[in-house]
PDB file of C-alpha atoms and ligand atoms in Angstrom:
ATOM      1  CA  UNK A   1      21.767   5.929  -0.257  1.00  0.00           C
ATOM      2  CA  UNK A   2      18.812   4.629   1.706  1.00  0.00           C
ATOM      3  CA  UNK A   3      15.865   3.586  -0.455  1.00  0.00           C
ATOM      4  CA  UNK A   4      12.303   2.730   0.631  1.00  0.00           C
ATOM      5  CA  UNK A   5      10.186   2.108  -2.453  1.00  0.00           C
ATOM      6  CA  UNK A   6       6.919   0.905  -0.916  1.00  0.00           C
ATOM      7  CA  UNK A   7       4.861   2.941   1.565  1.00  0.00           C
ATOM      8  CA  UNK A   8       1.242   3.917   2.205  1.00  0.00           C
ATOM      9  CA  UNK A   9      -0.368   7.173   3.275  1.00  0.00           C
ATOM     10  CA  UNK A  10      -3.928   7.875   4.373  1.00  0.00           C
ATOM     11  CA  UNK A  11      -4.838   8.210   0.697  1.00  0.00           C
ATOM     12  CA  UNK A  12      -5.194   4.426   0.941  1.00  0.00           C
ATOM     13  CA  UNK A  13      -4.848   2.352   4.114  1.00  0.00           C
ATOM     14  CA  UNK A  14      -1.889   4.068   5.742  1.00  0.00           C
ATOM     15  CA  UNK A  15      -2.273   6.094   8.915  1.00  0.00           C
ATOM     16  CA  UNK A  16      -0.256   9.200   8.042  1.00  0.00           C
ATOM     17  CA  UNK A  17      -1.054  12.036   5.643  1.00  0.00           C
ATOM     18  CA  UNK A  18       1.541  12.192   2.831  1.00  0.00           C
ATOM     19  CA  UNK A  19       3.436  15.133   4.348  1.00  0.00           C
ATOM     20  CA  UNK A  20       3.768  13.346   7.697  1.00  0.00           C
ATOM     21  CA  UNK A  21       4.893  10.175   5.961  1.00  0.00           C
ATOM     22  CA  UNK A  22       7.624  12.116   4.148  1.00  0.00           C
ATOM     23  CA  UNK A  23       8.708  13.830   7.376  1.00  0.00           C
ATOM     24  CA  UNK A  24       8.922  10.453   9.087  1.00  0.00           C
ATOM     25  CA  UNK A  25      10.941   9.046   6.168  1.00  0.00           C
ATOM     26  CA  UNK A  26      13.365  11.951   6.530  1.00  0.00           C
ATOM     27  CA  UNK A  27      13.675  11.316  10.264  1.00  0.00           C
ATOM     28  CA  UNK A  28      14.408   7.670   9.420  1.00  0.00           C
ATOM     29  CA  UNK A  29      17.203   8.843   7.097  1.00  0.00           C
ATOM     30  CA  UNK A  30      15.510   7.672   3.916  1.00  0.00           C
ATOM     31  CA  UNK A  31      16.994   9.393   0.856  1.00  0.00           C
ATOM     32  CA  UNK A  32      14.568   8.060  -1.767  1.00  0.00           C
ATOM     33  CA  UNK A  33      10.950   7.295  -0.861  1.00  0.00           C
ATOM     34  CA  UNK A  34       8.187   5.927  -3.095  1.00  0.00           C
ATOM     35  CA  UNK A  35       4.602   6.624  -2.080  1.00  0.00           C
ATOM     36  CA  UNK A  36       2.644   3.606  -3.346  1.00  0.00           C
ATOM     37  CA  UNK A  37      -0.964   3.882  -2.210  1.00  0.00           C
ATOM     38  CA  UNK A  38      -3.363   1.112  -3.194  1.00  0.00           C
ATOM     39  CA  UNK A  39      -5.058   1.965  -6.503  1.00  0.00           C
ATOM     40  CA  UNK A  40      -4.473   5.696  -6.044  1.00  0.00           C
ATOM     41  CA  UNK A  41      -1.995   8.448  -6.846  1.00  0.00           C
ATOM     42  CA  UNK A  42      -3.963  11.199  -5.132  1.00  0.00           C
ATOM     43  CA  UNK A  43      -1.465  11.688  -2.307  1.00  0.00           C
ATOM     44  CA  UNK A  44       1.508  12.226  -4.611  1.00  0.00           C
ATOM     45  CA  UNK A  45       1.228  16.009  -5.014  1.00  0.00           C
ATOM     46  CA  UNK A  46       1.246  16.624  -1.264  1.00  0.00           C
ATOM     47  CA  UNK A  47       4.102  14.144  -0.819  1.00  0.00           C
ATOM     48  CA  UNK A  48       6.109  15.899  -3.523  1.00  0.00           C
ATOM     49  CA  UNK A  49       5.736  19.289  -1.829  1.00  0.00           C
ATOM     50  CA  UNK A  50       6.869  17.814   1.495  1.00  0.00           C
ATOM     51  CA  UNK A  51       9.771  15.973  -0.163  1.00  0.00           C
ATOM     52  CA  UNK A  52      11.010  19.245  -1.622  1.00  0.00           C
ATOM     53  CA  UNK A  53      10.871  20.867   1.829  1.00  0.00           C
ATOM     54  CA  UNK A  54      12.739  18.017   3.491  1.00  0.00           C
ATOM     55  CA  UNK A  55      15.240  17.504   0.681  1.00  0.00           C
ATOM     56  CA  UNK A  56      14.498  13.897  -0.096  1.00  0.00           C
ATOM     57  CA  UNK A  57      13.677  12.361  -3.431  1.00  0.00           C
ATOM     58  CA  UNK A  58      10.091  11.266  -3.927  1.00  0.00           C
ATOM     59  CA  UNK A  59       9.226   8.533  -6.403  1.00  0.00           C
ATOM     60  CA  UNK A  60       5.639   8.736  -7.654  1.00  0.00           C
ATOM     61  CA  UNK A  61       4.122   5.284  -7.280  1.00  0.00           C
ATOM     62  CA  UNK A  62       1.048   3.174  -6.761  1.00  0.00           C
ATOM     63  CA  UNK A  63       0.202  -0.431  -5.822  1.00  0.00           C
ATOM     64  CA  UNK A  64      -2.349  -1.937  -8.188  1.00  0.00           C
ATOM     65  CA  UNK A  65      -4.717  -4.782  -7.261  1.00  0.00           C
ATOM     66  CA  UNK A  66      -4.617  -7.568  -9.856  1.00  0.00           C
ATOM     67  CA  UNK A  67      -6.421 -10.876 -10.188  1.00  0.00           C
ATOM     68  CA  UNK A  68      -4.278 -13.549 -11.804  1.00  0.00           C
ATOM     69  CA  UNK A  69      -5.828 -17.021 -12.131  1.00  0.00           C
ATOM     70  CA  UNK A  70      -8.312 -16.222  -9.358  1.00  0.00           C
ATOM     71  CA  UNK A  71      -5.508 -15.065  -7.074  1.00  0.00           C
ATOM     72  CA  UNK A  72      -4.732 -11.606  -5.766  1.00  0.00           C
ATOM     73  CA  UNK A  73      -1.445 -10.022  -6.819  1.00  0.00           C
ATOM     74  CA  UNK A  74      -0.089  -6.577  -6.007  1.00  0.00           C
ATOM     75  CA  UNK A  75       1.858  -4.797  -8.722  1.00  0.00           C
ATOM     76  CA  UNK A  76       3.814  -1.664  -7.862  1.00  0.00           C
ATOM     77  CA  UNK A  77       4.215   1.069 -10.438  1.00  0.00           C
ATOM     78  CA  UNK A  78       7.240   3.289  -9.754  1.00  0.00           C
ATOM     79  CA  UNK A  79       8.224   6.560 -11.449  1.00  0.00           C
ATOM     80  CA  UNK A  80       4.826   6.983 -13.006  1.00  0.00           C
ATOM     81  CA  UNK A  81       3.419  10.094 -14.620  1.00  0.00           C
ATOM     82  CA  UNK A  82       0.282  10.416 -12.488  1.00  0.00           C
ATOM     83  CA  UNK A  83      -1.553  12.444 -15.117  1.00  0.00           C
ATOM     84  CA  UNK A  84      -1.268   9.790 -17.828  1.00  0.00           C
ATOM     85  CA  UNK A  85      -4.789   9.169 -19.226  1.00  0.00           C
ATOM     86  CA  UNK A  86      -4.387   5.379 -19.526  1.00  0.00           C
ATOM     87  CA  UNK A  87      -3.213   5.108 -15.938  1.00  0.00           C
ATOM     88  CA  UNK A  88      -5.989   7.421 -14.787  1.00  0.00           C
ATOM     89  CA  UNK A  89      -8.606   5.296 -16.577  1.00  0.00           C
ATOM     90  CA  UNK A  90      -7.183   2.159 -14.987  1.00  0.00           C
ATOM     91  CA  UNK A  91      -7.264   3.706 -11.530  1.00  0.00           C
ATOM     92  CA  UNK A  92     -10.885   4.765 -12.095  1.00  0.00           C
ATOM     93  CA  UNK A  93     -11.720   1.161 -12.993  1.00  0.00           C
ATOM     94  CA  UNK A  94     -10.027  -0.106  -9.829  1.00  0.00           C
ATOM     95  CA  UNK A  95     -11.887   2.409  -7.675  1.00  0.00           C
ATOM     96  CA  UNK A  96     -15.213   1.273  -9.122  1.00  0.00           C
ATOM     97  CA  UNK A  97     -14.306  -2.344  -8.302  1.00  0.00           C
ATOM     98  CA  UNK A  98     -13.343  -1.255  -4.758  1.00  0.00           C
ATOM     99  CA  UNK A  99     -16.615   0.574  -4.198  1.00  0.00           C
ATOM    100  CA  UNK A 100     -18.643  -2.395  -5.404  1.00  0.00           C
ATOM    101  CA  UNK A 101     -16.611  -4.769  -3.232  1.00  0.00           C
ATOM    102  CA  UNK A 102     -16.986  -2.583  -0.139  1.00  0.00           C
ATOM    103  CA  UNK A 103     -20.767  -2.640  -0.602  1.00  0.00           C
ATOM    104  CA  UNK A 104     -20.770  -6.436  -0.936  1.00  0.00           C
ATOM    105  CA  UNK A 105     -18.527  -6.813   2.112  1.00  0.00           C
ATOM    106  CA  UNK A 106     -20.884  -4.635   4.161  1.00  0.00           C
ATOM    107  CA  UNK A 107     -23.930  -6.648   3.054  1.00  0.00           C
ATOM    108  CA  UNK A 108     -22.224  -9.852   3.980  1.00  0.00           C
ATOM    109  CA  UNK A 109     -21.162  -8.524   7.390  1.00  0.00           C
ATOM    110  CA  UNK A 110     -24.728  -7.331   7.977  1.00  0.00           C
ATOM    111  CA  UNK A 111     -25.956 -10.908   7.484  1.00  0.00           C
ATOM    112  CA  UNK A 112     -23.524 -11.862  10.219  1.00  0.00           C
ATOM    113  CA  UNK A 113     -24.923  -9.355  12.650  1.00  0.00           C
ATOM    114  CA  UNK A 114     -22.749  -6.330  11.935  1.00  0.00           C
ATOM    115  CA  UNK A 115     -24.907  -3.480  10.579  1.00  0.00           C
ATOM    116  CA  UNK A 116     -23.603  -0.240   8.985  1.00  0.00           C
ATOM    117  CA  UNK A 117     -20.135  -1.606   8.371  1.00  0.00           C
ATOM    118  CA  UNK A 118     -19.712   0.497   5.229  1.00  0.00           C
ATOM    119  CA  UNK A 119     -20.305   3.747   7.124  1.00  0.00           C
ATOM    120  CA  UNK A 120     -18.041   2.447   9.868  1.00  0.00           C
ATOM    121  CA  UNK A 121     -15.224   1.640   7.430  1.00  0.00           C
ATOM    122  CA  UNK A 122     -15.648   4.968   5.624  1.00  0.00           C
ATOM    123  CA  UNK A 123     -15.040   6.835   8.866  1.00  0.00           C
ATOM    124  CA  UNK A 124     -11.487   5.517   8.754  1.00  0.00           C
ATOM    125  CA  UNK A 125     -11.017   5.978   4.991  1.00  0.00           C
ATOM    126  CA  UNK A 126     -10.138   9.646   4.825  1.00  0.00           C
ATOM    127  CA  UNK A 127      -9.513   9.953   1.141  1.00  0.00           C
ATOM    128  CA  UNK A 128     -11.993   7.846  -0.749  1.00  0.00           C
ATOM    129  CA  UNK A 129     -10.285   4.479  -1.091  1.00  0.00           C
ATOM    130  CA  UNK A 130     -11.991   1.899   1.132  1.00  0.00           C
ATOM    131  CA  UNK A 131      -9.794  -1.099   1.950  1.00  0.00           C
ATOM    132  CA  UNK A 132     -10.203  -4.157   4.101  1.00  0.00           C
ATOM    133  CA  UNK A 133      -8.021  -2.434   6.676  1.00  0.00           C
ATOM    134  CA  UNK A 134     -10.706   0.221   7.172  1.00  0.00           C
ATOM    135  CA  UNK A 135     -13.262  -2.498   7.873  1.00  0.00           C
ATOM    136  CA  UNK A 136     -10.773  -4.085  10.254  1.00  0.00           C
ATOM    137  CA  UNK A 137     -10.336  -0.833  12.191  1.00  0.00           C
ATOM    138  CA  UNK A 138     -14.116  -0.500  12.529  1.00  0.00           C
ATOM    139  CA  UNK A 139     -14.535  -4.096  13.705  1.00  0.00           C
ATOM    140  CA  UNK A 140     -11.833  -3.554  16.321  1.00  0.00           C
ATOM    141  CA  UNK A 141     -13.709  -0.414  17.418  1.00  0.00           C
ATOM    142  CA  UNK A 142     -16.864  -2.531  17.794  1.00  0.00           C
ATOM    143  CA  UNK A 143     -14.923  -4.956  19.944  1.00  0.00           C
ATOM    144  CA  UNK A 144     -15.463  -7.873  17.551  1.00  0.00           C
ATOM    145  CA  UNK A 145     -11.813  -8.818  17.918  1.00  0.00           C
ATOM    146  CA  UNK A 146      -8.907  -7.355  19.867  1.00  0.00           C
ATOM    147  CA  UNK A 147      -6.506  -6.608  17.000  1.00  0.00           C
ATOM    148  CA  UNK A 148      -6.555  -5.992  13.266  1.00  0.00           C
ATOM    149  CA  UNK A 149      -4.760  -9.271  12.651  1.00  0.00           C
ATOM    150  CA  UNK A 150      -7.450 -11.241  14.506  1.00  0.00           C
ATOM    151  CA  UNK A 151     -10.209  -9.365  12.657  1.00  0.00           C
ATOM    152  CA  UNK A 152      -8.615 -10.462   9.400  1.00  0.00           C
ATOM    153  CA  UNK A 153      -8.506 -14.045  10.664  1.00  0.00           C
ATOM    154  CA  UNK A 154     -12.122 -14.051  11.852  1.00  0.00           C
ATOM    155  CA  UNK A 155     -13.862 -11.873   9.271  1.00  0.00           C
ATOM    156  CA  UNK A 156     -11.838 -10.612   6.345  1.00  0.00           C
ATOM    157  CA  UNK A 157      -9.748 -13.319   4.824  1.00  0.00           C
ATOM    158  CA  UNK A 158     -10.928 -15.687   2.118  1.00  0.00           C
ATOM    159  CA  UNK A 159     -13.787 -17.892   3.278  1.00  0.00           C
ATOM    160  CA  UNK A 160     -14.739 -15.603   6.192  1.00  0.00           C
ATOM    161  CA  UNK A 161     -18.029 -13.655   6.548  1.00  0.00           C
ATOM    162  CA  UNK A 162     -16.745 -10.269   5.429  1.00  0.00           C
ATOM    163  CA  UNK A 163     -14.768 -11.564   2.467  1.00  0.00           C
ATOM    164  CA  UNK A 164     -16.171 -10.704  -0.960  1.00  0.00           C
ATOM    165  CA  UNK A 165     -14.731 -12.514  -3.960  1.00  0.00           C
ATOM    166  CA  UNK A 166     -13.472  -9.834  -6.305  1.00  0.00           C
ATOM    167  CA  UNK A 167     -12.242  -9.707  -9.866  1.00  0.00           C
ATOM    168  CA  UNK A 168      -9.587  -6.997  -9.881  1.00  0.00           C
ATOM    169  CA  UNK A 169      -7.851  -6.022 -13.131  1.00  0.00           C
ATOM    170  CA  UNK A 170      -5.736  -8.264 -15.381  1.00  0.00           C
ATOM    171  CA  UNK A 171      -1.970  -8.466 -14.909  1.00  0.00           C
ATOM    172  CA  UNK A 172      -1.292  -7.388 -18.492  1.00  0.00           C
ATOM    173  CA  UNK A 173      -3.559  -4.351 -18.082  1.00  0.00           C
ATOM    174  CA  UNK A 174      -1.917  -3.203 -14.847  1.00  0.00           C
ATOM    175  CA  UNK A 175       1.550  -3.527 -16.376  1.00  0.00           C
ATOM    176  CA  UNK A 176       0.506  -1.739 -19.558  1.00  0.00           C
ATOM    177  CA  UNK A 177      -0.958   1.236 -17.634  1.00  0.00           C
ATOM    178  CA  UNK A 178       2.233   1.579 -15.594  1.00  0.00           C
ATOM    179  CA  UNK A 179       4.339   1.471 -18.735  1.00  0.00           C
ATOM    180  CA  UNK A 180       2.061   3.891 -20.562  1.00  0.00           C
ATOM    181  CA  UNK A 181       2.701   6.265 -17.658  1.00  0.00           C
ATOM    182  CA  UNK A 182       6.465   5.898 -18.181  1.00  0.00           C
ATOM    183  CA  UNK A 183       6.880   3.799 -15.047  1.00  0.00           C
ATOM    184  CA  UNK A 184       8.423   0.496 -14.100  1.00  0.00           C
ATOM    185  CA  UNK A 185       6.230  -2.407 -12.939  1.00  0.00           C
ATOM    186  CA  UNK A 186       7.342  -4.446  -9.926  1.00  0.00           C
ATOM    187  CA  UNK A 187       5.807  -7.570  -8.365  1.00  0.00           C
ATOM    188  CA  UNK A 188       5.189  -6.615  -4.719  1.00  0.00           C
ATOM    189  CA  UNK A 189       6.060  -8.982  -1.816  1.00  0.00           C
ATOM    190  CA  UNK A 190       6.225 -12.204  -3.917  1.00  0.00           C
ATOM    191  CA  UNK A 191       6.459 -14.482  -0.875  1.00  0.00           C
ATOM    192  CA  UNK A 192       3.230 -13.224   0.684  1.00  0.00           C
ATOM    193  CA  UNK A 193       0.854 -14.861  -1.791  1.00  0.00           C
ATOM    194  CA  UNK A 194       1.243 -18.350  -0.369  1.00  0.00           C
ATOM    195  CA  UNK A 195       2.001 -19.644  -3.860  1.00  0.00           C
ATOM    196  CA  UNK A 196       4.178 -22.621  -4.604  1.00  0.00           C
ATOM    197  CA  UNK A 197       7.539 -21.879  -6.224  1.00  0.00           C
ATOM    198  CA  UNK A 198       6.179 -23.260  -9.506  1.00  0.00           C
ATOM    199  CA  UNK A 199       3.156 -20.951  -9.481  1.00  0.00           C
ATOM    200  CA  UNK A 200       5.311 -17.972  -8.585  1.00  0.00           C
ATOM    201  CA  UNK A 201       7.537 -18.746 -11.552  1.00  0.00           C
ATOM    202  CA  UNK A 202       4.466 -18.824 -13.805  1.00  0.00           C
ATOM    203  CA  UNK A 203       3.503 -15.392 -12.493  1.00  0.00           C
ATOM    204  CA  UNK A 204       7.013 -14.076 -13.104  1.00  0.00           C
ATOM    205  CA  UNK A 205       7.105 -15.504 -16.640  1.00  0.00           C
ATOM    206  CA  UNK A 206       3.782 -13.891 -17.576  1.00  0.00           C
ATOM    207  CA  UNK A 207       4.787 -10.671 -15.877  1.00  0.00           C
ATOM    208  CA  UNK A 208       7.992 -10.458 -17.920  1.00  0.00           C
ATOM    209  CA  UNK A 209       6.136 -11.396 -21.117  1.00  0.00           C
ATOM    210  CA  UNK A 210       3.776  -8.468 -20.647  1.00  0.00           C
ATOM    211  CA  UNK A 211       6.539  -5.963 -19.895  1.00  0.00           C
ATOM    212  CA  UNK A 212       7.086  -6.157 -16.144  1.00  0.00           C
ATOM    213  CA  UNK A 213      10.635  -5.337 -15.027  1.00  0.00           C
ATOM    214  CA  UNK A 214      11.100  -5.778 -11.288  1.00  0.00           C
ATOM    215  CA  UNK A 215      10.333  -7.793  -8.188  1.00  0.00           C
ATOM    216  CA  UNK A 216      10.446  -6.766  -4.542  1.00  0.00           C
ATOM    217  CA  UNK A 217      13.333  -8.734  -3.063  1.00  0.00           C
ATOM    218  CA  UNK A 218      13.463  -7.050   0.337  1.00  0.00           C
ATOM    219  CA  UNK A 219      10.230  -6.069   2.132  1.00  0.00           C
ATOM    220  CA  UNK A 220       9.548  -4.881   5.667  1.00  0.00           C
ATOM    221  CA  UNK A 221      10.142  -7.749   8.077  1.00  0.00           C
ATOM    222  CA  UNK A 222      11.552 -10.109   5.407  1.00  0.00           C
ATOM    223  CA  UNK A 223      13.757 -12.849   6.793  1.00  0.00           C
ATOM    224  CA  UNK A 224      16.842 -14.291   5.123  1.00  0.00           C
ATOM    225  CA  UNK A 225      15.011 -17.173   3.400  1.00  0.00           C
ATOM    226  CA  UNK A 226      12.399 -14.843   1.892  1.00  0.00           C
ATOM    227  CA  UNK A 227      15.099 -12.501   0.610  1.00  0.00           C
ATOM    228  CA  UNK A 228      17.103 -15.390  -0.842  1.00  0.00           C
ATOM    229  CA  UNK A 229      14.180 -16.994  -2.655  1.00  0.00           C
ATOM    230  CA  UNK A 230      13.009 -13.616  -4.022  1.00  0.00           C
ATOM    231  CA  UNK A 231      16.551 -12.875  -5.206  1.00  0.00           C
ATOM    232  CA  UNK A 232      16.632 -16.270  -6.938  1.00  0.00           C
ATOM    233  CA  UNK A 233      13.357 -15.403  -8.698  1.00  0.00           C
ATOM    234  CA  UNK A 234      14.793 -12.038  -9.782  1.00  0.00           C
ATOM    235  CA  UNK A 235      17.894 -13.684 -11.238  1.00  0.00           C
ATOM    236  CA  UNK A 236      15.997 -16.447 -12.981  1.00  0.00           C
ATOM    237  CA  UNK A 237      13.744 -13.995 -14.829  1.00  0.00           C
ATOM    238  CA  UNK A 238      16.203 -11.108 -15.178  1.00  0.00           C
ATOM    239  CA  UNK A 239      14.054  -8.915 -13.006  1.00  0.00           C
ATOM    240  CA  UNK A 240      15.451  -5.845 -11.276  1.00  0.00           C
ATOM    241  CA  UNK A 241      15.358  -6.046  -7.490  1.00  0.00           C
ATOM    242  CA  UNK A 242      13.310  -3.592  -5.455  1.00  0.00           C
ATOM    243  CA  UNK A 243      13.308  -2.809  -1.759  1.00  0.00           C
ATOM    244  CA  UNK A 244      10.472  -1.333   0.295  1.00  0.00           C
ATOM    245  CA  UNK A 245       9.035  -1.494   3.792  1.00  0.00           C
ATOM    246  CA  UNK A 246       5.293  -1.536   2.917  1.00  0.00           C
ATOM    247  CA  UNK A 247       4.950   0.875   5.831  1.00  0.00           C
ATOM    248  CA  UNK A 248       1.348   1.564   6.870  1.00  0.00           C
ATOM    249  CA  UNK A 249       1.174   2.816  10.421  1.00  0.00           C
ATOM    250  CA  UNK A 250       3.553   3.823  13.225  1.00  0.00           C
ATOM    251  CA  UNK A 251       1.404   1.557  15.434  1.00  0.00           C
ATOM    252  CA  UNK A 252       2.872  -1.434  13.552  1.00  0.00           C
ATOM    253  CA  UNK A 253       6.056  -1.421  15.577  1.00  0.00           C
ATOM    254  CA  UNK A 254       7.623  -4.221  13.561  1.00  0.00           C
ATOM    255  CA  UNK A 255       7.850  -2.182  10.320  1.00  0.00           C
ATOM    256  CA  UNK A 256       9.594   1.165   9.998  1.00  0.00           C
ATOM    257  CA  UNK A 257      10.375   3.349   7.004  1.00  0.00           C
ATOM    258  CA  UNK A 258      13.806   2.579   5.586  1.00  0.00           C
ATOM    259  CA  UNK A 259      14.541  -0.085   8.187  1.00  0.00           C
ATOM    260  CA  UNK A 260      15.347  -2.863   5.731  1.00  0.00           C
ATOM    261  CA  UNK A 261      17.923  -5.520   5.097  1.00  0.00           C
ATOM    262  CA  UNK A 262      20.245  -4.536   2.224  1.00  0.00           C
ATOM    263  CA  UNK A 263      19.638  -5.946  -1.238  1.00  0.00           C
ATOM    264  CA  UNK A 264      21.808  -9.015  -1.869  1.00  0.00           C
ATOM    265  CA  UNK A 265      24.877  -8.354  -4.012  1.00  0.00           C
ATOM    266  CA  UNK A 266      23.846 -10.889  -6.652  1.00  0.00           C
ATOM    267  CA  UNK A 267      20.840  -8.893  -7.966  1.00  0.00           C
ATOM    268  CA  UNK A 268      20.596  -5.671  -9.972  1.00  0.00           C
ATOM    269  CA  UNK A 269      18.839  -2.902  -8.039  1.00  0.00           C
ATOM    270  CA  UNK A 270      15.689  -1.386  -9.501  1.00  0.00           C
ATOM    271  CA  UNK A 271      17.341   2.037  -9.587  1.00  0.00           C
ATOM    272  CA  UNK A 272      19.432   0.787 -12.519  1.00  0.00           C
ATOM    273  CA  UNK A 273      16.210   1.161 -14.549  1.00  0.00           C
ATOM    274  CA  UNK A 274      16.324   4.220 -16.854  1.00  0.00           C
ATOM    275  CA  UNK A 275      13.181   5.677 -15.266  1.00  0.00           C
ATOM    276  CA  UNK A 276      15.249   6.304 -12.112  1.00  0.00           C
ATOM    277  CA  UNK A 277      17.747   8.524 -13.905  1.00  0.00           C
ATOM    278  CA  UNK A 278      17.360  12.237 -13.114  1.00  0.00           C
ATOM    279  CA  UNK A 279      16.042  12.905 -16.630  1.00  0.00           C
ATOM    280  CA  UNK A 280      13.425  10.218 -16.321  1.00  0.00           C
ATOM    281  CA  UNK A 281      12.107  11.610 -13.044  1.00  0.00           C
ATOM    282  CA  UNK A 282       8.566  12.841 -12.932  1.00  0.00           C
TER     283      UNK A 282
HETATM  284  P1  LIG B 301      -7.537  -4.659   0.265  1.00  0.00           P
HETATM  285  O1  LIG B 301      -6.587  -4.187  -0.801  1.00  0.00           O
HETATM  286  O2  LIG B 301      -8.686  -3.715   0.479  1.00  0.00           O
HETATM  287  O3  LIG B 301      -7.966  -6.079   0.091  1.00  0.00           O
HETATM  288  O4  LIG B 301      -6.755  -4.584   1.635  1.00  0.00           O
HETATM  289  C1  LIG B 301      -5.555  -5.238   1.752  1.00  0.00           C
HETATM  290  C2  LIG B 301      -4.759  -4.581   2.856  1.00  0.00           C
HETATM  291  O5  LIG B 301      -5.197  -5.100   4.108  1.00  0.00           O
HETATM  292  C3  LIG B 301      -3.302  -4.924   2.769  1.00  0.00           C
HETATM  293  O6  LIG B 301      -2.626  -4.012   1.942  1.00  0.00           O
HETATM  294  C4  LIG B 301      -2.871  -4.791   4.203  1.00  0.00           C
HETATM  295  O7  LIG B 301      -2.610  -3.432   4.493  1.00  0.00           O
HETATM  296  C5  LIG B 301      -4.087  -5.217   4.980  1.00  0.00           C
HETATM  297  N1  LIG B 301      -4.005  -6.625   5.409  1.00  0.00           N
HETATM  298  C6  LIG B 301      -4.125  -7.723   4.645  1.00  0.00           C
HETATM  299  N2  LIG B 301      -4.048  -8.841   5.389  1.00  0.00           N
HETATM  300  C7  LIG B 301      -3.863  -8.440   6.658  1.00  0.00           C
HETATM  301  C8  LIG B 301      -3.716  -9.121   7.914  1.00  0.00           C
HETATM  302  N3  LIG B 301      -3.742 -10.440   7.984  1.00  0.00           N
HETATM  303  N4  LIG B 301      -3.552  -8.375   9.022  1.00  0.00           N
HETATM  304  C9  LIG B 301      -3.526  -7.027   8.949  1.00  0.00           C
HETATM  305  N5  LIG B 301      -3.676  -6.332   7.807  1.00  0.00           N
HETATM  306  C10 LIG B 301      -3.837  -7.028   6.671  1.00  0.00           C
HETATM  307 MN1  LIG B 302      -2.380  -2.026   2.662  1.00  0.00          MN
HETATM  308 MN1  LIG B 303       0.486  -5.299  -0.957  1.00  0.00          MN
HETATM  309 MN1  LIG B 304       1.595  -2.192   0.170  1.00  0.00          MN
END
């Protein structure tokens, strides 16, 4: 079975509509796909319809933005009941934070000689959620930098003109909403936070204490050392191991749906979690 449990559609900062994402997953021989848009579940219905047509299994998911000790963390919720009121209220809170942040980012960019950045970013945000990637696409369009990666370096990362310090939601809240919705919470791409091993272990400890159950051990483009250290973290905290490409856009040639290293043999896969059993499926 080929699993890809982390992917974005144009309901957040991915390029493809949910149905096209599912069709691409099928073409890439993915058997089980999770749609995990940032702070949104609005693409799930369309993805589910397409998954039925193509005969692949769709896992309803999301990727929640969390602030832990002033740092950004991404927590995946897999196998969630999208209609759960607690989850819905949490997502509404995250959207309000996003809207406020987008306005502050635009103001800050304006001070640096880039007017109307919010309208520019919104042009690329087809379904309501405005992310830094949408600002990046607009800044590339303006010719401020040649690629998205260089826009992030020049404008959008911490300390740069378009960066707005943001208090996302608390780790315990994100995990509790996912659990309330019957889902399993997973720490996304643990090696991308530039945390020391000690800090990462503190995150994992708190995450487990508040009911988190998994960690992404294999992500798109992960090398051997990243996989090994994530697997060690999973074993140390008895976390189930997840696998997902974090696919956003066919233009990112270095990441493809389902094109992932296998999970190491010394971890327990996330699909051992009861929410992955047929009965537990939403
Ligand atoms: P946001 O959640 O609005 O802060 O946006 C974060 C998203 O921006 C991530 O999920 C990535 O898709 C994208 N991103 C973050 N850093 C970079 C980077 N250095 N280059 C390209 N895209 C990035
Ligand atoms: Mn993204
Ligand atoms: Mn992420
Ligand atoms: Mn992601």
